[in-house]
Coordinates of C-alpha atoms and ligand atoms in Angstrom, one line a residue:
Chain S
X381 CA 35.4 -14.8 15.4
X382 CA 32.8 -13.4 13.0
X383 CA 31.7 -15.6 10.2
X384 CA 29.8 -13.0 8.2
X385 CA 29.6 -9.2 8.4
X386 CA 27.2 -7.2 6.3
X387 CA 27.8 -3.5 6.3
X388 CA 25.2 -1.1 4.9
X389 CA 24.1 -3.5 2.2
X390 CA 21.6 -2.2 -0.3
X391 CA 20.1 -3.9 -3.3
X392 CA 17.9 -2.4 -6.0
X393 CA 16.3 -4.0 -9.0
X394 CA 16.0 -1.0 -11.3
X395 CA 13.8 1.4 -9.3
X396 CA 12.7 -1.3 -6.7
X397 CA 14.7 -0.9 -3.6
X398 CA 14.6 -4.4 -2.1
X399 CA 17.3 -4.4 0.6
X400 CA 17.7 -1.2 2.7
X401 CA 20.9 -0.6 4.7
X402 CA 21.3 -4.1 6.1
X403 CA 23.8 -4.5 8.9
X404 CA 24.2 -7.9 10.3
X405 CA 27.0 -9.8 12.1
X406 CA 27.0 -13.6 12.4
X407 CA 29.4 -15.3 14.7
X408 CA 31.3 -18.5 13.9
X409 CA 29.2 -21.6 14.6
X410 CA 26.1 -19.6 15.0
X411 CA 22.7 -20.7 13.7
X412 CA 21.1 -17.5 12.4
X413 CA 17.6 -17.4 11.0
X414 CA 16.3 -14.6 8.8
X415 CA 12.6 -14.5 9.2
X416 CA 10.0 -12.2 7.7
X417 CA 6.8 -12.3 5.7
X418 CA 6.9 -13.4 2.0
X419 CA 8.4 -10.8 -0.3
X420 CA 10.4 -8.9 2.4
X421 CA 13.7 -9.7 0.7
X422 CA 15.0 -12.8 2.5
X423 CA 15.9 -14.7 -0.6
X424 CA 17.4 -11.7 -2.2
X425 CA 19.6 -11.1 0.9
X426 CA 20.7 -14.7 0.8
X427 CA 21.5 -14.5 -2.9
X428 CA 23.6 -11.4 -2.2
X429 CA 25.5 -13.2 0.5
X430 CA 26.0 -16.1 -1.9
X431 CA 27.2 -13.9 -4.7
X432 CA 24.4 -14.8 -7.0
X433 CA 23.3 -11.1 -7.0
X434 CA 25.7 -8.2 -6.7
X435 CA 24.9 -5.8 -3.8
X436 CA 24.1 -2.3 -5.1
X437 CA 26.2 -0.9 -2.3
X438 CA 27.7 -2.0 1.0
X439 CA 30.2 -4.5 2.0
X440 CA 30.0 -8.3 2.5
X441 CA 32.7 -9.9 4.5
X442 CA 33.0 -13.7 5.0
X443 CA 35.5 -14.5 7.7
X444 CA 38.3 -12.0 7.2
X445 CA 37.7 -11.4 3.5
X446 CA 35.6 -8.9 1.7
X447 CA 33.9 -11.0 -0.9
X448 CA 31.9 -8.4 -3.0
X449 CA 33.9 -9.3 -6.1
X450 CA 34.4 -13.1 -5.4
X451 CA 32.3 -15.5 -7.5
X452 CA 29.9 -17.7 -5.6
X453 CA 31.9 -20.9 -5.9
X454 CA 35.0 -19.2 -4.2
X455 CA 33.2 -17.7 -1.3
X456 CA 33.3 -20.8 0.9
X457 CA 29.5 -21.1 1.1
X458 CA 27.1 -23.8 0.2
X459 CA 23.4 -23.3 -0.4
X460 CA 20.3 -25.5 -0.1
X461 CA 17.4 -24.3 -2.2
X462 CA 13.7 -24.5 -1.6
X463 CA 13.1 -26.4 -4.9
X464 CA 16.1 -28.7 -4.1
X465 CA 17.6 -27.8 -7.5
X466 CA 19.3 -31.2 -8.0
X467 CA 20.9 -31.8 -11.3
X468 CA 18.4 -34.0 -13.1
X469 CA 20.9 -35.8 -15.3
X470 CA 23.2 -36.8 -12.5
X471 CA 22.7 -39.5 -9.9
X472 CA 22.9 -38.8 -6.2
X473 CA 26.6 -39.6 -5.9
X474 CA 27.5 -37.3 -8.8
X475 CA 25.1 -34.6 -7.6
X476 CA 27.1 -34.5 -4.4
X477 CA 30.5 -34.7 -5.9
X478 CA 30.2 -32.2 -8.7
X479 CA 31.4 -29.2 -6.7
X480 CA 34.4 -31.1 -5.4
X481 CA 35.3 -32.2 -8.9
X482 CA 35.1 -28.5 -10.0
X483 CA 37.4 -27.7 -7.2
X484 CA 39.8 -30.4 -8.5
X485 CA 39.9 -32.2 -5.2
X486 CA 41.6 -35.6 -5.3
X487 CA 39.5 -38.7 -5.9
X488 CA 39.9 -40.2 -2.5
X489 CA 38.9 -37.0 -0.8
X490 CA 35.8 -36.8 -2.9
X491 CA 34.9 -40.4 -2.2
X492 CA 35.5 -40.0 1.5
X493 CA 33.4 -36.9 1.8
X494 CA 30.5 -38.3 -0.1
X495 CA 30.6 -41.4 2.1
X496 CA 30.6 -39.3 5.2
X497 CA 27.7 -37.1 4.1
X498 CA 25.6 -40.0 2.9
X499 CA 26.2 -41.7 6.2
X500 CA 25.0 -38.7 8.1
X501 CA 21.9 -38.3 6.0
X502 CA 21.1 -42.0 5.5
X503 CA 21.5 -41.8 1.8
X504 CA 23.9 -44.7 1.4
X505 CA 21.4 -46.9 -0.3
X506 CA 20.4 -44.2 -2.8
X507 CA 23.8 -43.1 -4.2
X508 CA 23.1 -44.6 -7.7
X509 CA 19.6 -43.3 -8.1
X510 CA 18.6 -40.3 -10.1
X511 CA 16.7 -37.4 -8.5
X512 CA 13.5 -38.4 -10.3
X513 CA 13.6 -41.7 -8.5
X514 CA 13.6 -40.1 -5.0
X515 CA 10.8 -38.8 -2.7
X516 CA 10.7 -35.2 -1.7
X517 CA 12.3 -35.8 1.6
X518 CA 15.1 -37.8 0.1
X519 CA 15.7 -35.1 -2.5
X520 CA 16.0 -32.6 0.3
X521 CA 18.6 -34.7 2.0
X522 CA 20.6 -35.0 -1.2
X523 CA 20.5 -31.2 -1.5
X524 CA 21.7 -30.9 2.1
X525 CA 24.4 -33.6 1.3
X526 CA 25.6 -31.6 -1.7
X527 CA 26.2 -28.7 0.7
X528 CA 27.8 -30.8 3.5
X529 CA 30.5 -32.4 1.2
X530 CA 32.0 -29.0 0.5
X531 CA 32.8 -28.3 4.1
X532 CA 31.7 -24.7 3.7
X533 CA 32.4 -21.8 6.1
X534 CA 28.7 -20.9 5.9
X535 CA 25.7 -23.0 5.0
X536 CA 22.8 -21.0 3.4
X537 CA 19.3 -22.5 3.5
X538 CA 16.5 -20.9 1.6
X539 CA 13.2 -22.1 3.0
X540 CA 14.4 -25.7 2.8
X541 CA 11.3 -27.2 4.4
X542 CA 8.5 -25.4 2.6
X543 CA 8.0 -28.1 0.0
X544 CA 7.7 -30.9 2.5
X545 CA 4.6 -32.1 4.3
X546 CA 4.0 -31.3 7.9
X547 CA 5.3 -34.6 9.5
X548 CA 8.5 -34.6 7.3
X549 CA 9.0 -30.9 8.0
X550 CA 9.2 -31.5 11.7
X551 CA 11.7 -34.4 11.3
X552 CA 13.9 -32.6 8.9
X553 CA 13.9 -29.6 11.2
X554 CA 15.2 -31.7 14.0
X555 CA 17.7 -33.2 11.7
X556 CA 19.0 -29.8 10.6
X557 CA 19.4 -28.8 14.2
X558 CA 21.3 -32.1 14.8
X559 CA 23.5 -31.4 11.8
X560 CA 24.3 -28.0 13.1
X561 CA 25.6 -29.3 16.4
X562 CA 27.4 -32.1 14.7
X563 CA 29.2 -29.9 12.1
X564 CA 29.6 -26.9 14.3
X565 CA 29.4 -24.7 11.2
X566 CA 27.8 -21.3 10.8
X567 CA 24.4 -21.6 9.2
X568 CA 22.1 -19.0 7.8
X569 CA 18.5 -20.2 7.5
X570 CA 15.8 -18.2 5.7
X571 CA 12.1 -18.8 6.5
X572 CA 8.8 -17.1 6.7
X573 CA 7.7 -19.5 9.4
X574 CA 8.2 -18.2 12.9
X575 CA 8.0 -21.6 14.5
X576 CA 11.1 -22.7 12.5
X577 CA 12.8 -19.5 13.5
X578 CA 12.0 -19.9 17.2
X579 CA 13.0 -23.6 17.3
X580 CA 16.2 -23.5 15.3
X581 CA 17.9 -20.2 15.9
X582 CA 20.7 -19.0 18.1
X583 CA 20.0 -15.6 16.6
X584 CA 16.9 -14.4 14.8
X585 CA 17.0 -11.5 12.3
X586 CA 13.5 -10.2 11.7
X587 CA 13.1 -8.5 8.3
X588 CA 10.3 -6.4 7.0
X589 CA 10.2 -4.7 3.6
X590 CA 13.9 -5.1 3.2
X591 CA 14.8 -3.6 6.6
X592 CA 16.2 -5.3 9.7
X593 CA 13.5 -4.8 12.4
X594 CA 15.3 -6.5 15.3
X595 CA 18.2 -9.0 15.9
X596 CA 18.5 -11.2 19.0
X597 CA 18.0 -14.6 20.5
X598 CA 14.5 -16.2 20.2
X599 CA 13.7 -15.5 23.9
X600 CA 15.0 -11.9 23.7
X601 CA 12.8 -11.2 20.8
X602 CA 9.8 -13.0 22.4
X603 CA 10.1 -11.2 25.7
X604 CA 11.4 -7.9 24.6
X605 CA 10.2 -7.0 21.1
X606 CA 11.3 -3.6 19.8
X607 CA 8.1 -2.9 18.0
X608 CA 4.6 -4.1 17.2
X609 CA 5.7 -5.9 14.1
X610 CA 8.2 -8.1 15.8
X611 CA 5.8 -8.6 18.7
X612 CA 3.0 -9.8 16.4
X613 CA 5.2 -11.8 14.1
X614 CA 6.8 -14.1 16.7
X615 CA 4.7 -16.4 18.8
X616 CA 1.8 -18.6 18.0
X617 CA -1.1 -17.9 18.4
X618 CA 0.0 -14.3 17.7
X619 CA 0.0 -11.5 20.3
X620 CA -3.3 -9.7 20.8
X621 CA -3.4 -6.0 20.1
X622 CA -6.1 -3.6 21.2
X623 CA -6.4 0.1 21.8
X624 CA -5.7 1.2 25.3
X625 CA -9.3 2.7 25.4
X626 CA -10.8 -0.8 25.4
X627 CA -9.4 -1.5 28.9
X628 CA -10.1 2.1 30.1
X629 CA -6.5 3.3 29.9
X630 CA -5.7 6.8 28.6
X631 CA -3.3 7.7 25.9
X632 CA -3.2 6.9 22.2
X633 CA -1.4 3.6 22.7
X634 CA -1.9 0.1 21.5
X635 CA -1.6 -2.6 24.1
X636 CA -0.3 -6.1 23.3
X637 CA -0.8 -9.2 25.4
X638 CA 0.3 -12.7 24.5
X639 CA -2.6 -15.2 24.5
X640 CA -1.0 -17.2 27.3
X641 CA -0.8 -14.2 29.5
X642 CA -4.6 -13.8 29.5
X643 CA -6.5 -15.4 32.3
X644 CA -10.1 -15.7 33.3
X645 CA -10.9 -13.2 36.0
X646 CA -14.2 -11.9 37.1
X647 CA -12.7 -8.5 37.7
X648 CA -10.7 -8.6 34.5
X649 CA -10.4 -5.4 32.4
X650 CA -11.1 -7.0 29.1
X651 CA -14.7 -8.1 28.4
X652 CA -15.1 -10.3 25.3
X653 CA -17.7 -12.4 23.5
X654 CA -16.5 -15.9 22.5
X655 CA -16.6 -16.8 18.8
X656 CA -15.0 -20.2 18.9
X657 CA -13.3 -22.6 21.3
X658 CA -10.5 -25.0 20.5
X659 CA -10.2 -27.7 23.1
X660 CA -6.7 -29.3 22.8
X661 CA -6.8 -31.3 26.0
X662 CA -3.8 -29.7 27.6
X663 CA -4.7 -26.2 26.5
X664 CA -7.9 -24.5 25.5
X665 CA -7.7 -21.8 22.9
X666 CA -10.5 -19.2 23.1
X667 CA -11.0 -17.1 20.1
X668 CA -13.2 -14.1 21.0
X669 CA -13.7 -10.4 20.2
X670 CA -13.9 -7.3 22.2
X671 CA -15.7 -4.8 20.0
X672 CA -13.9 -5.0 16.6
X673 CA -10.7 -6.5 18.2
X674 CA -10.0 -10.1 17.8
X675 CA -8.7 -11.6 21.0
X676 CA -7.2 -15.0 21.4
X677 CA -6.5 -16.5 24.8
X678 CA -4.6 -19.7 25.5
X679 CA -5.8 -21.1 28.8
X680 CA -4.0 -23.9 30.5
X681 CA -6.0 -27.0 31.1
X682 CA -9.6 -27.8 30.2
X683 CA -12.4 -25.2 30.4
X684 CA -16.1 -25.4 29.8
X685 CA -16.6 -22.5 27.5
X686 CA -19.0 -22.2 24.6
X687 CA -19.4 -19.9 21.7
X688 CA -21.5 -16.8 22.4
X689 CA -20.5 -16.7 26.1
X690 CA -19.4 -13.4 27.7
X691 CA -16.1 -13.6 29.5
X692 CA -13.8 -11.3 31.5
X693 CA -10.1 -11.6 30.8
X694 CA -7.5 -10.2 33.1
X695 CA -3.7 -9.9 32.6
X696 CA -0.7 -8.9 34.6
X697 CA 0.1 -5.3 33.6
X698 CA 3.9 -6.1 33.7
X699 CA 3.4 -8.6 30.9
X700 CA 1.6 -6.2 28.6
X701 CA 3.4 -4.3 25.9
X702 CA 2.6 -0.8 24.8
X703 CA 3.2 0.6 21.3
X704 CA 2.7 4.1 20.0
X705 CA 1.1 5.1 16.7
X706 CA 4.2 4.2 14.6
X707 CA 4.4 0.8 16.2
X708 CA 7.4 1.6 18.4
X709 CA 7.5 0.1 21.8
X710 CA 6.7 2.5 24.7
X711 CA 8.4 1.4 27.9
Chain N
X1176 CA -6.2 -39.8 -13.7
X1177 CA -8.5 -37.7 -15.8
X1178 CA -12.0 -39.2 -15.9
X1179 CA -12.5 -38.4 -19.6
X1180 CA -9.4 -40.4 -20.5
X1181 CA -10.5 -43.6 -18.8
X1182 CA -14.0 -43.7 -20.4
X1183 CA -13.8 -46.2 -23.2
X1184 CA -16.3 -44.3 -25.4
X1185 CA -14.1 -41.2 -25.2
X1186 CA -11.0 -43.2 -25.9
X1187 CA -12.6 -44.7 -29.0
X1188 CA -13.8 -41.3 -30.2
X1189 CA -10.4 -39.8 -29.6
X1190 CA -8.6 -42.5 -31.4
X1191 CA -11.2 -42.4 -34.2
X1192 CA -10.5 -38.7 -34.7
X1193 CA -6.8 -39.2 -34.7
X1194 CA -6.9 -42.1 -37.1
X1195 CA -9.2 -40.1 -39.5
X1196 CA -6.8 -37.2 -39.4
X1197 CA -3.8 -39.4 -40.0
X1198 CA -5.5 -41.0 -43.1
X1199 CA -6.3 -37.5 -44.5
X1200 CA -2.8 -36.3 -43.9
X1201 CA -1.2 -39.4 -45.4
X1202 CA -3.4 -39.7 -48.4
X1203 CA -1.5 -37.4 -50.8
X1204 CA 1.8 -39.0 -49.8
X1205 CA 0.3 -42.4 -50.4
X1206 CA -1.0 -41.4 -53.9
X1207 CA 2.5 -40.1 -54.8
X1208 CA 4.1 -43.2 -53.6
X1209 CA 1.9 -45.7 -55.5
X1210 CA 2.0 -43.7 -58.6
X1211 CA 5.7 -43.5 -58.6
X1212 CA 5.7 -47.2 -59.2
X1213 CA 3.3 -47.1 -62.2
X1214 CA 3.7 -46.6 -65.9
X1215 CA 2.8 -43.2 -67.3
X1216 CA -0.4 -44.5 -68.9
X1217 CA -1.5 -46.2 -65.7
X1218 CA -1.0 -43.0 -63.7
X1219 CA -3.4 -41.1 -65.9
X1220 CA -5.9 -43.9 -66.4
X1221 CA -6.5 -44.9 -62.7
X1222 CA -4.5 -42.6 -60.4
X1223 CA -5.9 -44.3 -57.3
X1224 CA -5.2 -47.9 -58.3
X1225 CA -2.4 -49.8 -56.7
X1226 CA 0.4 -50.9 -59.1
X1227 CA -0.3 -54.4 -60.4
X1228 CA 1.7 -56.7 -62.7
X1229 CA 0.6 -54.8 -65.7
X1230 CA 1.1 -51.2 -64.5
X1231 CA 4.1 -51.7 -62.4
X1232 CA 7.2 -49.9 -63.6
X1233 CA 10.4 -48.5 -62.2
X1234 CA 10.9 -46.2 -65.2
X1235 CA 10.5 -43.1 -63.0
X1236 CA 13.3 -44.1 -60.7
X1237 CA 15.5 -45.2 -63.6
X1238 CA 15.1 -41.7 -65.2
X1239 CA 15.9 -40.0 -61.9
X1240 CA 19.0 -42.1 -61.4
X1241 CA 20.2 -41.5 -64.9
X1242 CA 19.4 -37.8 -65.0
X1243 CA 22.0 -35.6 -63.5
X1244 CA 23.7 -36.2 -60.2
X1245 CA 20.7 -37.1 -58.1
X1246 CA 22.7 -38.3 -55.2
X1247 CA 24.7 -35.2 -55.2
X1248 CA 21.5 -33.2 -55.0
X1249 CA 20.4 -35.3 -52.1
X1250 CA 23.7 -34.7 -50.3
X1251 CA 23.5 -31.0 -50.9
X1252 CA 20.0 -30.8 -49.5
X1253 CA 21.0 -32.8 -46.5
X1254 CA 24.1 -30.7 -45.8
X1255 CA 22.2 -27.5 -46.1
X1256 CA 19.3 -28.6 -44.0
X1257 CA 21.3 -30.2 -41.2
X1258 CA 23.9 -27.4 -41.1
X1259 CA 21.2 -24.7 -41.0
X1260 CA 19.3 -26.5 -38.3
X1261 CA 22.5 -26.9 -36.3
X1262 CA 23.3 -23.2 -36.5
X1263 CA 19.7 -22.1 -35.9
X1264 CA 19.5 -24.2 -32.8
X1265 CA 23.0 -23.3 -31.5
X1266 CA 22.8 -19.6 -32.0
X1267 CA 19.1 -19.4 -31.3
X1268 CA 19.6 -21.2 -27.9
X1269 CA 22.5 -19.0 -27.0
X1270 CA 20.7 -15.8 -27.8
X1271 CA 17.6 -17.0 -26.0
X1272 CA 19.7 -17.9 -22.9
X1273 CA 21.3 -14.5 -22.9
X1274 CA 17.9 -12.8 -23.2
X1275 CA 16.2 -14.8 -20.6
X1276 CA 19.1 -15.1 -18.1
X1277 CA 21.0 -11.9 -18.0
X1278 CA 19.7 -8.4 -17.0
X1279 CA 21.3 -5.8 -19.2
X1280 CA 20.3 -2.5 -20.8
X1281 CA 18.2 -3.0 -23.9
X1282 CA 17.3 -6.6 -23.1
X1283 CA 13.7 -6.0 -24.0
X1284 CA 14.5 -4.0 -27.1
X1285 CA 16.9 -6.7 -28.2
X1286 CA 14.2 -9.4 -27.7
X1287 CA 11.7 -7.3 -29.7
X1288 CA 14.2 -6.7 -32.5
X1289 CA 14.9 -10.4 -32.8
X1290 CA 11.2 -11.3 -32.7
X1291 CA 10.5 -8.7 -35.4
X1292 CA 12.1 -11.1 -37.9
X1293 CA 9.2 -13.5 -37.4
X1294 CA 6.8 -11.1 -39.1
X1295 CA 9.0 -9.9 -41.9
X1296 CA 9.7 -12.5 -44.6
X1297 CA 13.3 -12.8 -45.4
X1298 CA 12.6 -13.0 -49.1
X1299 CA 11.9 -9.3 -49.2
X1300 CA 15.6 -8.8 -48.9
X1301 CA 16.5 -11.2 -51.7
X1302 CA 18.1 -8.6 -53.9
X1303 CA 20.3 -7.3 -51.1
X1304 CA 21.2 -10.8 -50.0
X1305 CA 22.2 -11.7 -53.6
X1306 CA 24.4 -8.5 -53.7
X1307 CA 26.0 -9.5 -50.5
X1308 CA 26.6 -13.0 -51.6
X1309 CA 28.2 -11.8 -54.8
X1310 CA 30.4 -9.3 -53.0
X1311 CA 31.6 -12.0 -50.6
X1312 CA 32.0 -14.6 -53.3
X1313 CA 29.6 -17.0 -51.7
X1314 CA 27.1 -17.4 -54.6
X1315 CA 26.9 -20.9 -55.9
X1316 CA 28.1 -22.3 -52.6
X1317 CA 26.2 -24.2 -50.0
X1318 CA 27.3 -21.7 -47.4
X1319 CA 25.1 -19.1 -49.1
X1320 CA 22.1 -21.2 -48.4
X1321 CA 23.1 -22.2 -44.9
X1322 CA 23.7 -18.6 -43.9
X1323 CA 20.3 -17.4 -45.3
X1324 CA 18.4 -20.3 -43.8
X1325 CA 20.1 -19.7 -40.4
X1326 CA 19.1 -16.1 -40.5
X1327 CA 15.6 -17.1 -41.6
X1328 CA 15.2 -19.5 -38.7
X1329 CA 16.7 -17.5 -35.9
X1330 CA 13.8 -15.2 -35.0
X1331 CA 11.3 -17.9 -34.2
X1332 CA 13.9 -20.0 -32.6
X1333 CA 15.0 -17.2 -30.2
X1334 CA 11.4 -16.4 -29.5
X1335 CA 10.3 -19.9 -28.6
X1336 CA 13.5 -20.9 -26.8
X1337 CA 13.7 -17.8 -24.6
X1338 CA 10.1 -18.5 -23.5
X1339 CA 11.1 -22.0 -22.5
X1340 CA 14.4 -21.0 -20.9
X1341 CA 12.6 -18.5 -18.6
X1342 CA 10.8 -21.5 -17.2
X1343 CA 14.0 -23.4 -16.3
X1344 CA 14.4 -23.1 -12.5
X1345 CA 16.6 -20.3 -11.4
X1346 CA 17.6 -22.4 -8.4
X1347 CA 19.1 -25.0 -10.7
X1348 CA 21.3 -22.5 -12.5
X1349 CA 22.2 -20.9 -9.2
X1350 CA 23.1 -24.3 -7.7
X1351 CA 25.4 -24.8 -10.7
X1352 CA 27.0 -21.4 -10.1
X1353 CA 27.6 -22.1 -6.4
X1354 CA 29.1 -25.5 -7.4
X1355 CA 31.6 -23.7 -9.7
X1356 CA 30.2 -24.5 -13.1
X1357 CA 30.9 -22.0 -15.8
X1358 CA 28.1 -20.2 -17.6
X1359 CA 28.9 -22.4 -20.7
X1360 CA 28.5 -25.6 -18.7
X1361 CA 25.3 -24.3 -17.1
X1362 CA 24.0 -23.6 -20.6
X1363 CA 25.1 -26.8 -22.3
X1364 CA 24.7 -29.3 -19.4
X1365 CA 21.8 -27.9 -17.4
X1366 CA 19.6 -25.7 -19.5
X1367 CA 19.8 -27.3 -23.0
X1368 CA 18.7 -30.8 -21.9
X1369 CA 15.7 -29.3 -20.1
X1370 CA 14.5 -27.3 -23.2
X1371 CA 15.1 -30.3 -25.5
X1372 CA 11.4 -30.5 -26.4
X1373 CA 11.4 -26.9 -27.4
X1374 CA 14.6 -27.5 -29.5
X1375 CA 12.9 -30.3 -31.3
X1376 CA 9.8 -28.2 -32.0
X1377 CA 12.0 -25.5 -33.5
X1378 CA 13.9 -28.0 -35.5
X1379 CA 10.8 -29.5 -37.0
X1380 CA 9.3 -26.1 -37.7
X1381 CA 12.4 -25.1 -39.6
X1382 CA 13.3 -28.3 -41.3
X1383 CA 10.4 -28.7 -43.8
X1384 CA 10.6 -25.1 -45.3
X1385 CA 14.4 -25.4 -45.7
X1386 CA 14.2 -28.8 -47.3
X1387 CA 11.4 -27.8 -49.7
X1388 CA 12.7 -24.3 -50.5
X1389 CA 13.1 -23.5 -54.2
X1390 CA 13.5 -19.8 -54.1
X1391 CA 17.0 -19.3 -52.6
X1392 CA 18.6 -22.3 -54.3
X1393 CA 17.4 -21.0 -57.6
X1394 CA 18.8 -17.5 -56.9
X1395 CA 21.8 -18.1 -54.8
X1396 CA 23.1 -21.6 -55.8
X1397 CA 21.8 -22.7 -59.2
X1398 CA 24.9 -24.3 -60.5
X1399 CA 25.1 -28.0 -61.0
X1400 CA 27.4 -29.0 -58.2
X1401 CA 25.5 -27.2 -55.4
X1402 CA 21.9 -27.8 -56.6
X1403 CA 19.5 -29.0 -53.9
X1404 CA 17.0 -31.8 -54.4
X1405 CA 14.0 -29.5 -54.9
X1406 CA 15.9 -27.5 -57.6
X1407 CA 17.2 -30.7 -59.2
X1408 CA 13.8 -32.2 -59.5
X1409 CA 12.6 -29.2 -61.5
X1410 CA 14.3 -30.5 -64.7
X1411 CA 11.5 -33.0 -65.0
X1412 CA 8.8 -30.3 -64.9
X1413 CA 8.8 -28.7 -68.4
X1414 CA 6.7 -25.9 -69.7
X1415 CA 5.0 -28.2 -72.1
X1416 CA 5.8 -31.8 -71.1
X1417 CA 6.3 -33.0 -67.6
X1418 CA 7.9 -36.4 -66.9
X1419 CA 5.4 -37.4 -64.2
X1420 CA 7.1 -40.7 -63.5
X1421 CA 10.3 -39.0 -62.7
X1422 CA 8.7 -36.2 -60.7
X1423 CA 6.8 -38.6 -58.5
X1424 CA 9.8 -40.8 -58.0
X1425 CA 12.0 -37.9 -57.1
X1426 CA 9.3 -36.6 -54.7
X1427 CA 9.0 -40.1 -53.1
X1428 CA 12.7 -40.3 -52.5
X1429 CA 12.8 -36.7 -51.2
X1430 CA 10.4 -37.7 -48.4
X1431 CA 12.7 -40.2 -46.9
X1432 CA 15.5 -38.0 -45.4
X1433 CA 13.0 -35.6 -43.9
X1434 CA 11.1 -38.5 -42.4
X1435 CA 14.4 -39.8 -40.9
X1436 CA 15.2 -36.4 -39.4
X1437 CA 11.6 -36.1 -38.1
X1438 CA 11.8 -39.4 -36.4
X1439 CA 15.1 -38.3 -34.7
X1440 CA 13.6 -35.0 -33.5
X1441 CA 10.3 -36.5 -32.3
X1442 CA 12.2 -39.0 -30.3
X1443 CA 14.0 -36.1 -28.6
X1444 CA 10.7 -34.5 -28.1
X1445 CA 9.3 -37.4 -26.2
X1446 CA 12.5 -38.0 -24.2
X1447 CA 12.6 -34.4 -23.3
X1448 CA 9.1 -34.4 -22.0
X1449 CA 9.7 -37.4 -19.8
X1450 CA 13.1 -36.4 -18.5
X1451 CA 11.6 -33.1 -17.2
X1452 CA 10.1 -35.1 -14.4
X1453 CA 12.4 -33.5 -11.8
X1454 CA 11.2 -30.5 -10.0
Ligands
ADP2122 N1 15.2 -10.4 -10.1 C1 14.3 -9.6 -9.6 N2 13.9 -8.5 -10.3 C2 13.0 -7.6 -9.8 N3 12.5 -7.7 -8.5 C3 12.9 -8.8 -7.8 C4 13.8 -9.8 -8.3 N4 14.0 -10.7 -7.3 C5 13.2 -10.3 -6.3 N5 12.6 -9.2 -6.6 C6 11.6 -8.4 -5.7 O1 12.3 -8.3 -4.4 C7 11.3 -8.5 -3.4 C8 11.8 -9.6 -2.4 O2 11.9 -10.8 -3.0 P1 12.4 -12.1 -2.3 O3 13.8 -11.8 -1.8 O4 12.3 -13.3 -3.2 O5 11.4 -12.2 -1.0 P2 11.3 -13.4 0.0 O6 12.3 -14.4 -0.2 O7 11.4 -12.7 1.3 O8 9.9 -13.9 -0.1 C9 10.0 -8.9 -4.0 O9 9.2 -7.8 -3.9 C10 10.4 -9.2 -5.4 O10 9.4 -8.8 -6.3
MG2123 MG1 12.1 -16.5 -0.8

């Protein structure tokens, strides 16, 4: 069954058209990640789904119901904010139980759900603390706990990890993935970080300038990007782009090759000058340029390459992507 | 920690400056206070001397107590000040919340219109206000003063509070909405506590002018039973003779309630600043 259906959703703030004809379907139990650069409208889209903003036009359907006119608290959603947004005057227990109290749930249900959520998130020892007495990671778990206790149809996460440091981010990411399989709930997760998108998602929705660029599973998008934007956005290091002329091909096309698809080859078509080498042990990243084009290659194993060196890179033509002037994929 | 703050020399200089300023600010109050306990002759002979066995006298306080209904004046001033502050803060905060939180047509214009009142003194409208009060039968009532002071305080209150409310995290308010809190609960329970320092600032800014005002009590509520303290004290200041003992005693006593209010608000101010420690 579908958990969420957006049909031709538009949103304008005055004259600024932020969301443009968004059509998305999310299945029940699916982990969907909305990814795109900052300012592309991800948070706005999430707020429209949550009911915190009204869509200017279009239809929002959660489960079977069209919810355009339903207030946020009645939509069966729960949201985790980037800034945690815990109630500063309530302790952890009350932060988590407030929504249930508003729903007039019986006391024992509230208690049981808070206990369940705090066990899942290892918050049992902190229930009587106030948000100001918690670390960033703990606050984030409380924010997640506040969402869990509601047993929502859809979880909404707005860049939940961006305020955490790198180590904590990785742990929390794994924890969120664990929660998803444990709760088997539909989740929508917004991020500008393609690594989070690739690692968490069942389905990625790539957004740019308020438009859906492509929808698909991480590997579908990685192996089969519909356009140059998606190709360049997913994958790290990012895909290399250079005009076809650089490798002696005709046509006004741009060629894209992923860094890991480049290999050292004496007869390779791409001659580059090395700028910098990152030796990671298992991998060697070569940052180089061919004319004005920056080229990054990710070579397996250890290589003795120094800055200033001239190299020839070759690639399998079947693993190269071709894009026209407008950035559309040419097959 | 800031380096300048830990340097003992800087600390000493900073405290020195603050102490000096405190002394300068408190000096007039101190002079009023000591002279209120002296005989009339001693006040004029040596205004800066402390009261001693010879010059000590409570005559000023006795006159004040005997004259008129001094406690009634006190009470009137207190009612007017507290009620006005209450309404200024309540309506000011509500208007500020609406202006900062909701997008509607004319939001900007409304904000400008409300801010305009900061620049135009309300006394310009005294005649019209008096006419209105007569028409509504509110002259010689405390309500006349409360309404006028509320109107007088609102522009600045809306201006300051809306600036502060814009800074309250949208996420927090949205979290409340998703959890099913009403807009009223969000306003009273989430937003107001976070702008408490600003509320205290507004209260302190408004309190002193209201407490000390002579103009509107004189025009709108001069009758005996609604006189405020400032107006009541005027009986001691004559065109030819002024009963300085009584004036100084009345002033000394008038300081106390404002001081008490100030302590309450400044405590809020500090508590507000430290409770905002949550991101
Ligand atoms: N309340 C608002 N009023 C006007 N413009 C807004 C408002 N909220 C967002 N925007 C605009 O919408 C665009 C998308 O914002 P947002 O959804 O926050 O982006 P993202 O979350 O992808 O970084 C931005 O250009 C922003 O300026
Ligand atoms: Mg955002």
